[in-house]
């Protein structure tokens, strides 16, 4: 490809709305262009890398026994009513009305359609196990699209679904996918760790996430250095350090003028947040619930949502809190009636808390549970944090941020039962098909590799997914010798199947080297009057500092060897 013919141009300016390296470089390299929030056009350089990633994924899915299909993006809403997952997905679902006013969903995932398909084709135990997958566009109306291709509303996803006779079969399929996923990350050059995850709206029991460790990730991973325990903070279990312990004292009301937040009250009364009770109000499927948790701990909304078994859970608005006759800023479980009270279990390991008094500008000291208030539910609803204690081995836990680059689920039989996907076993009994679901976002994988592999100048693509393998960089093209040598080398390399981006632009060496670094093509070949004086060209890996001179007569063979070796290892 001749650089001068590329539709996209590189730019120096850092886009104002791009806060991650992958986003900035992708815009500056002319790989992507935003059409609307979280909706991007892939330009040639991006599409080439995306196709390479898709082919690696396809190869691994085929090797693991998957059969490729393409299912419709437009899905009848009835399928989602049948599975009951429409409400769990909530506003994430894009839906449209057709001319007959029938509601259709733009597929955010394809469990329903796949189960429907399997229910039709799978009749007997002889038809199982089977794995179906597709690489296709998905739609999710994310509330906060961000980070370029990291979180978008329209994206390409590989989703595979396994259909098995029983749990044992599902375990085998799950293992096989785990291995296939690890192969995919290795081949695309992305280091990942596998952690326990929450199943969320997809449903099911076990699920694991593959995480690329990165500061710009939205997920927090809680992990133990000693025993290797690692889980998404949404799911992580931990032991909270005990709170203040002393003999329970009698309750005492104190005047706390204008002190509302935990920090304000704690500082005003000279106690640590661990000795305070925080009141948090949630709107849970139409009901206002009261959550009491230690002042130093955050509520894990996923745990709370799972506990309450509701579809919509969010912080209550001020109007809703006042509507329930509660005093925000001074609310207390003490003496409270007519509202569901949920108490985080860490409260049990402490005494003499400071809590609200349910009247403006007053708090109560020496509140003790369960002496002074009762709970409808006592449960672990706390967010695990670095500093908590590992439940497996007692070591202090650490935390790190990560980007979720893959998520696999054991769905079991619940969805198959709802969708009517059954088979007949050897004895003639009707049984539900046991399902699993396995997803990878292709664009996010590309962005995650970029996050993991770049420097201040630009991308450092692994050869397996780079848009091109060689950046042919002639300097001073007005020099006839340079122009001829470059054209000849371009033809010869292209002839033997090496992917070359030929910088045939009439630009200065500085501009060309900067663009070469920005685009991050793994191998750069520079031709200049100086190198030709020595009958040579200069060869440099993007990832390395040093370069070497290679004889003009040897360069094709040398590049062929380097590229083929790298391709074979990928
Ligand atoms: Zn541990």
GROMACS .gro file of N, CA and C in nm, residues 271-379:
model
  327
  271UNK      N    1  -1.378   1.084   6.562
  271UNK     CA    2  -1.372   0.937   6.555
  271UNK      C    3  -1.333   0.899   6.412
  272UNK      N    4  -1.281   0.778   6.395
  272UNK     CA    5  -1.245   0.732   6.261
  272UNK      C    6  -1.372   0.687   6.188
  273UNK      N    7  -1.374   0.695   6.053
  273UNK     CA    8  -1.492   0.650   5.977
  273UNK      C    9  -1.533   0.507   6.011
  274UNK      N   10  -1.437   0.422   6.049
  274UNK     CA   11  -1.469   0.283   6.082
  274UNK      C   12  -1.567   0.275   6.201
  275UNK      N   13  -1.577   0.383   6.280
  275UNK     CA   14  -1.668   0.384   6.396
  275UNK      C   15  -1.801   0.452   6.364
  276UNK      N   16  -1.825   0.479   6.237
  276UNK     CA   17  -1.952   0.543   6.201
  276UNK      C   18  -2.038   0.445   6.120
  277UNK      N   19  -2.168   0.471   6.120
  277UNK     CA   20  -2.260   0.394   6.036
  277UNK      C   21  -2.309   0.486   5.926
  278UNK      N   22  -2.290   0.438   5.804
  278UNK     CA   23  -2.333   0.518   5.689
  278UNK      C   24  -2.470   0.467   5.647
  279UNK      N   25  -2.559   0.561   5.614
  279UNK     CA   26  -2.691   0.523   5.563
  279UNK      C   27  -2.693   0.551   5.414
  280UNK      N   28  -2.727   0.450   5.334
  280UNK     CA   29  -2.736   0.469   5.189
  280UNK      C   30  -2.874   0.422   5.144
  281UNK      N   31  -2.940   0.503   5.062
  281UNK     CA   32  -3.076   0.469   5.017
  281UNK      C   33  -3.074   0.426   4.873
  282UNK      N   34  -3.142   0.316   4.846
  282UNK     CA   35  -3.150   0.267   4.709
  282UNK      C   36  -3.295   0.258   4.663
  283UNK      N   37  -3.309   0.277   4.535
  283UNK     CA   38  -3.436   0.253   4.468
  283UNK      C   39  -3.423   0.116   4.407
  284UNK      N   40  -3.505   0.019   4.454
  284UNK     CA   41  -3.493  -0.119   4.409
  284UNK      C   42  -3.628  -0.164   4.353
  285UNK      N   43  -3.640  -0.163   4.221
  285UNK     CA   44  -3.767  -0.200   4.155
  285UNK      C   45  -3.887  -0.130   4.218
  286UNK      N   46  -3.877  -0.001   4.241
  286UNK     CA   47  -3.992   0.075   4.290
  286UNK      C   48  -3.997   0.092   4.441
  287UNK      N   49  -3.913   0.018   4.514
  287UNK     CA   50  -3.916   0.027   4.660
  287UNK      C   51  -3.790   0.101   4.708
  288UNK      N   52  -3.806   0.187   4.811
  288UNK     CA   53  -3.688   0.251   4.869
  288UNK      C   54  -3.638   0.161   4.982
  289UNK      N   55  -3.509   0.123   4.975
  289UNK     CA   56  -3.453   0.040   5.083
  289UNK      C   57  -3.341   0.117   5.152
  290UNK      N   58  -3.323   0.084   5.278
  290UNK     CA   59  -3.225   0.151   5.363
  290UNK      C   60  -3.109   0.056   5.385
  291UNK      N   61  -2.989   0.102   5.351
  291UNK     CA   62  -2.871   0.018   5.371
  291UNK      C   63  -2.783   0.083   5.478
  292UNK      N   64  -2.749   0.005   5.581
  292UNK     CA   65  -2.656   0.055   5.683
  292UNK      C   66  -2.525  -0.020   5.667
  293UNK      N   67  -2.417   0.056   5.653
  293UNK     CA   68  -2.286  -0.005   5.630
  293UNK      C   69  -2.183   0.078   5.705
  294UNK      N   70  -2.071   0.017   5.742
  294UNK     CA   71  -1.969   0.090   5.815
  294UNK      C   72  -1.918   0.207   5.732
  295UNK      N   73  -1.885   0.317   5.797
  295UNK     CA   74  -1.847   0.440   5.726
  295UNK      C   75  -1.728   0.426   5.635
  296UNK      N   76  -1.640   0.328   5.661
  296UNK     CA   77  -1.519   0.314   5.580
  296UNK      C   78  -1.536   0.215   5.465
  297UNK      N   79  -1.658   0.163   5.448
  297UNK     CA   80  -1.680   0.059   5.346
  297UNK      C   81  -1.781   0.108   5.243
  298UNK      N   82  -1.757   0.074   5.117
  298UNK     CA   83  -1.853   0.108   5.012
  298UNK      C   84  -1.949  -0.009   4.988
  299UNK      N   85  -2.069   0.024   4.943
  299UNK     CA   86  -2.167  -0.079   4.909
  299UNK      C   87  -2.129  -0.139   4.774
  300UNK      N   88  -2.131  -0.272   4.766
  300UNK     CA   89  -2.115  -0.339   4.637
  300UNK      C   90  -2.255  -0.355   4.578
  301UNK      N   91  -2.286  -0.272   4.479
  301UNK     CA   92  -2.423  -0.269   4.427
  301UNK      C   93  -2.461  -0.399   4.354
  302UNK      N   94  -2.360  -0.469   4.303
  302UNK     CA   95  -2.389  -0.597   4.236
  302UNK      C   96  -2.433  -0.700   4.340
  303UNK      N   97  -2.359  -0.704   4.453
  303UNK     CA   98  -2.398  -0.797   4.560
  303UNK      C   99  -2.538  -0.763   4.611
  304UNK      N  100  -2.563  -0.632   4.626
  304UNK     CA  101  -2.693  -0.589   4.679
  304UNK      C  102  -2.805  -0.625   4.581
  305UNK      N  103  -2.777  -0.605   4.453
  305UNK     CA  104  -2.877  -0.636   4.350
  305UNK      C  105  -2.906  -0.786   4.348
  306UNK      N  106  -2.800  -0.867   4.356
  306UNK     CA  107  -2.820  -1.012   4.360
  306UNK      C  108  -2.896  -1.055   4.485
  307UNK      N  109  -2.864  -0.988   4.598
  307UNK     CA  110  -2.930  -1.021   4.724
  307UNK      C  111  -3.080  -0.991   4.718
  308UNK      N  112  -3.113  -0.874   4.663
  308UNK     CA  113  -3.253  -0.832   4.659
  308UNK      C  114  -3.330  -0.893   4.543
  309UNK      N  115  -3.254  -0.954   4.449
  309UNK     CA  116  -3.314  -1.015   4.329
  309UNK      C  117  -3.402  -0.915   4.254
  310UNK      N  118  -3.346  -0.798   4.227
  310UNK     CA  119  -3.422  -0.695   4.155
  310UNK      C  120  -3.353  -0.668   4.020
  311UNK      N  121  -3.428  -0.607   3.929
  311UNK     CA  122  -3.371  -0.572   3.799
  311UNK      C  123  -3.311  -0.433   3.799
  312UNK      N  124  -3.384  -0.339   3.863
  312UNK     CA  125  -3.333  -0.203   3.865
  312UNK      C  126  -3.291  -0.165   4.005
  313UNK      N  127  -3.164  -0.132   4.020
  313UNK     CA  128  -3.113  -0.086   4.148
  313UNK      C  129  -3.030   0.039   4.122
  314UNK      N  130  -3.065   0.146   4.191
  314UNK     CA  131  -2.985   0.269   4.177
  314UNK      C  132  -2.998   0.347   4.306
  315UNK      N  133  -2.909   0.444   4.324
  315UNK     CA  134  -2.920   0.531   4.441
  315UNK      C  135  -3.052   0.607   4.432
  316UNK      N  136  -3.121   0.621   4.544
  316UNK     CA  137  -3.247   0.695   4.545
  316UNK      C  138  -3.217   0.844   4.529
  317UNK      N  139  -3.310   0.915   4.465
  317UNK     CA  140  -3.293   1.060   4.450
  317UNK      C  141  -3.331   1.128   4.583
  318UNK      N  142  -3.291   1.255   4.599
  318UNK     CA  143  -3.326   1.329   4.721
  318UNK      C  144  -3.477   1.333   4.742
  319UNK      N  145  -3.551   1.351   4.633
  319UNK     CA  146  -3.698   1.357   4.644
  319UNK      C  147  -3.751   1.224   4.696
  320UNK      N  148  -3.695   1.115   4.644
  320UNK     CA  149  -3.743   0.983   4.687
  320UNK      C  150  -3.710   0.961   4.835
  321UNK      N  151  -3.593   1.007   4.879
  321UNK     CA  152  -3.555   0.990   5.020
  321UNK      C  153  -3.650   1.070   5.110
  322UNK      N  154  -3.674   1.196   5.071
  322UNK     CA  155  -3.765   1.279   5.151
  322UNK      C  156  -3.907   1.224   5.147
  323UNK      N  157  -3.945   1.172   5.029
  323UNK     CA  158  -4.079   1.113   5.014
  323UNK      C  159  -4.100   0.997   5.109
  324UNK      N  160  -3.992   0.930   5.147
  324UNK     CA  161  -4.003   0.817   5.240
  324UNK      C  162  -3.986   0.865   5.385
  325UNK      N  163  -3.995   0.998   5.407
  325UNK     CA  164  -3.984   1.059   5.540
  325UNK      C  165  -3.852   1.028   5.607
  326UNK      N  166  -3.744   1.034   5.530
  326UNK     CA  167  -3.611   1.012   5.585
  326UNK      C  168  -3.532   1.142   5.578
  327UNK      N  169  -3.438   1.157   5.670
  327UNK     CA  170  -3.359   1.279   5.675
  327UNK      C  171  -3.220   1.248   5.618
  328UNK      N  172  -3.200   1.279   5.491
  328UNK     CA  173  -3.069   1.252   5.431
  328UNK      C  174  -2.963   1.330   5.507
  329UNK      N  175  -2.849   1.269   5.533
  329UNK     CA  176  -2.743   1.337   5.607
  329UNK      C  177  -2.751   1.312   5.756
  330UNK      N  178  -2.867   1.269   5.804
  330UNK     CA  179  -2.881   1.237   5.946
  330UNK      C  180  -2.968   1.114   5.964
  331UNK      N  181  -2.975   1.033   5.859
  331UNK     CA  182  -3.063   0.917   5.865
  331UNK      C  183  -3.002   0.808   5.952
  332UNK      N  184  -3.088   0.729   6.012
  332UNK     CA  185  -3.042   0.628   6.105
  332UNK      C  186  -3.136   0.509   6.105
  333UNK      N  187  -3.079   0.390   6.123
  333UNK     CA  188  -3.167   0.274   6.137
  333UNK      C  189  -3.233   0.270   6.275
  334UNK      N  190  -3.184   0.353   6.369
  334UNK     CA  191  -3.237   0.349   6.507
  334UNK      C  192  -3.378   0.408   6.508
  335UNK      N  193  -3.472   0.326   6.550
  335UNK     CA  194  -3.611   0.372   6.561
  335UNK      C  195  -3.685   0.380   6.430
  336UNK      N  196  -3.622   0.330   6.324
  336UNK     CA  197  -3.684   0.342   6.192
  336UNK      C  198  -3.785   0.230   6.170
  337UNK      N  199  -3.902   0.268   6.113
  337UNK     CA  200  -4.004   0.166   6.085
  337UNK      C  201  -4.060   0.185   5.943
  338UNK      N  202  -4.116   0.079   5.891
  338UNK     CA  203  -4.187   0.090   5.763
  338UNK      C  204  -4.096   0.096   5.641
  339UNK      N  205  -3.972   0.056   5.656
  339UNK     CA  206  -3.882   0.053   5.541
  339UNK      C  207  -3.789  -0.066   5.557
  340UNK      N  208  -3.755  -0.129   5.446
  340UNK     CA  209  -3.667  -0.246   5.453
  340UNK      C  210  -3.526  -0.202   5.489
  341UNK      N  211  -3.470  -0.263   5.595
  341UNK     CA  212  -3.334  -0.227   5.639
  341UNK      C  213  -3.240  -0.343   5.611
  342UNK      N  214  -3.134  -0.312   5.537
  342UNK     CA  215  -3.032  -0.412   5.508
  342UNK      C  216  -2.903  -0.369   5.576
  343UNK      N  217  -2.846  -0.460   5.653
  343UNK     CA  218  -2.727  -0.428   5.731
  343UNK      C  219  -2.609  -0.510   5.678
  344UNK      N  220  -2.500  -0.442   5.647
  344UNK     CA  221  -2.381  -0.515   5.604
  344UNK      C  222  -2.321  -0.589   5.724
  345UNK      N  223  -2.281  -0.713   5.701
  345UNK     CA  224  -2.243  -0.798   5.815
  345UNK      C  225  -2.118  -0.749   5.889
  346UNK      N  226  -2.035  -0.667   5.825
  346UNK     CA  227  -1.916  -0.617   5.894
  346UNK      C  228  -1.953  -0.534   6.016
  347UNK      N  229  -2.075  -0.483   6.020
  347UNK     CA  230  -2.119  -0.402   6.134
  347UNK      C  231  -2.118  -0.484   6.264
  348UNK      N  232  -2.135  -0.616   6.247
  348UNK     CA  233  -2.140  -0.703   6.366
  348UNK      C  234  -2.007  -0.701   6.443
  349UNK      N  235  -1.897  -0.673   6.372
  349UNK     CA  236  -1.765  -0.676   6.437
  349UNK      C  237  -1.722  -0.539   6.488
  350UNK      N  238  -1.809  -0.471   6.557
  350UNK     CA  239  -1.772  -0.341   6.610
  350UNK      C  240  -1.878  -0.296   6.710
  351UNK      N  241  -1.843  -0.196   6.791
  351UNK     CA  242  -1.939  -0.147   6.891
  351UNK      C  243  -1.935   0.006   6.893
  352UNK      N  244  -2.034   0.061   6.961
  352UNK     CA  245  -2.039   0.206   6.990
  352UNK      C  246  -2.019   0.293   6.866
  353UNK      N  247  -2.105   0.268   6.767
  353UNK     CA  248  -2.097   0.345   6.642
  353UNK      C  249  -2.163   0.482   6.658
  354UNK      N  250  -2.123   0.574   6.571
  354UNK     CA  251  -2.195   0.700   6.554
  354UNK      C  252  -2.292   0.681   6.438
  355UNK      N  253  -2.420   0.708   6.463
  355UNK     CA  254  -2.519   0.695   6.356
  355UNK      C  255  -2.605   0.820   6.353
  356UNK      N  256  -2.684   0.837   6.248
  356UNK     CA  257  -2.774   0.951   6.240
  356UNK      C  258  -2.881   0.943   6.348
  357UNK      N  259  -2.952   1.055   6.368
  357UNK     CA  260  -3.057   1.058   6.472
  357UNK      C  261  -3.195   1.074   6.410
  358UNK      N  262  -3.199   1.067   6.277
  358UNK     CA  263  -3.325   1.089   6.205
  358UNK      C  264  -3.385   1.226   6.233
  359UNK      N  265  -3.304   1.321   6.274
  359UNK     CA  266  -3.346   1.461   6.275
  359UNK      C  267  -3.228   1.549   6.239
  360UNK      N  268  -3.262   1.661   6.177
  360UNK     CA  269  -3.161   1.751   6.122
  360UNK      C  270  -3.059   1.790   6.229
  361UNK      N  271  -2.930   1.787   6.196
  361UNK     CA  272  -2.821   1.837   6.281
  361UNK      C  273  -2.799   1.757   6.409
  362UNK      N  274  -2.846   1.634   6.414
  362UNK     CA  275  -2.819   1.550   6.533
  362UNK      C  276  -2.772   1.413   6.493
  363UNK      N  277  -2.681   1.359   6.571
  363UNK     CA  278  -2.638   1.220   6.555
  363UNK      C  279  -2.646   1.151   6.691
  364UNK      N  280  -2.632   1.018   6.688
  364UNK     CA  281  -2.634   0.942   6.815
  364UNK      C  282  -2.501   0.870   6.829
  365UNK      N  283  -2.441   0.880   6.946
  365UNK     CA  284  -2.319   0.805   6.975
  365UNK      C  285  -2.356   0.672   7.042
  366UNK      N  286  -2.262   0.577   7.036
  366UNK     CA  287  -2.275   0.448   7.104
  366UNK      C  288  -2.395   0.366   7.057
  367UNK      N  289  -2.414   0.365   6.926
  367UNK     CA  290  -2.518   0.280   6.869
  367UNK      C  291  -2.460   0.140   6.852
  368UNK      N  292  -2.535   0.039   6.898
  368UNK     CA  293  -2.487  -0.099   6.890
  368UNK      C  294  -2.592  -0.187   6.823
  369UNK      N  295  -2.539  -0.276   6.740
  369UNK     CA  296  -2.626  -0.370   6.669
  369UNK      C  297  -2.607  -0.508   6.728
  370UNK      N  298  -2.710  -0.585   6.757
  370UNK     CA  299  -2.852  -0.558   6.731
  370UNK      C  300  -2.926  -0.496   6.850
  371UNK      N  301  -2.850  -0.442   6.947
  371UNK     CA  302  -2.917  -0.388   7.065
  371UNK      C  303  -3.012  -0.273   7.030
  372UNK      N  304  -2.968  -0.183   6.941
  372UNK     CA  305  -3.041  -0.058   6.921
  372UNK      C  306  -3.124  -0.051   6.793
  373UNK      N  307  -3.104  -0.145   6.705
  373UNK     CA  308  -3.188  -0.147   6.584
  373UNK      C  309  -3.188  -0.287   6.525
  374UNK      N  310  -3.288  -0.314   6.445
  374UNK     CA  311  -3.299  -0.446   6.385
  374UNK      C  312  -3.282  -0.435   6.234
  375UNK      N  313  -3.261  -0.549   6.174
  375UNK     CA  314  -3.242  -0.551   6.028
  375UNK      C  315  -3.337  -0.652   5.967
  376UNK      N  316  -3.382  -0.624   5.845
  376UNK     CA  317  -3.459  -0.724   5.771
  376UNK      C  318  -3.364  -0.829   5.715
  377UNK      N  319  -3.248  -0.782   5.671
  377UNK     CA  320  -3.148  -0.874   5.617
  377UNK      C  321  -3.010  -0.830   5.667
  378UNK      N  322  -2.930  -0.926   5.716
  378UNK     CA  323  -2.789  -0.900   5.743
  378UNK      C  324  -2.711  -0.984   5.642
  379UNK      N  325  -2.629  -0.920   5.562
  379UNK     CA  326  -2.558  -0.994   5.457
  379UNK      C  327  -2.430  -0.920   5.420
   0.00000   0.00000   0.00000
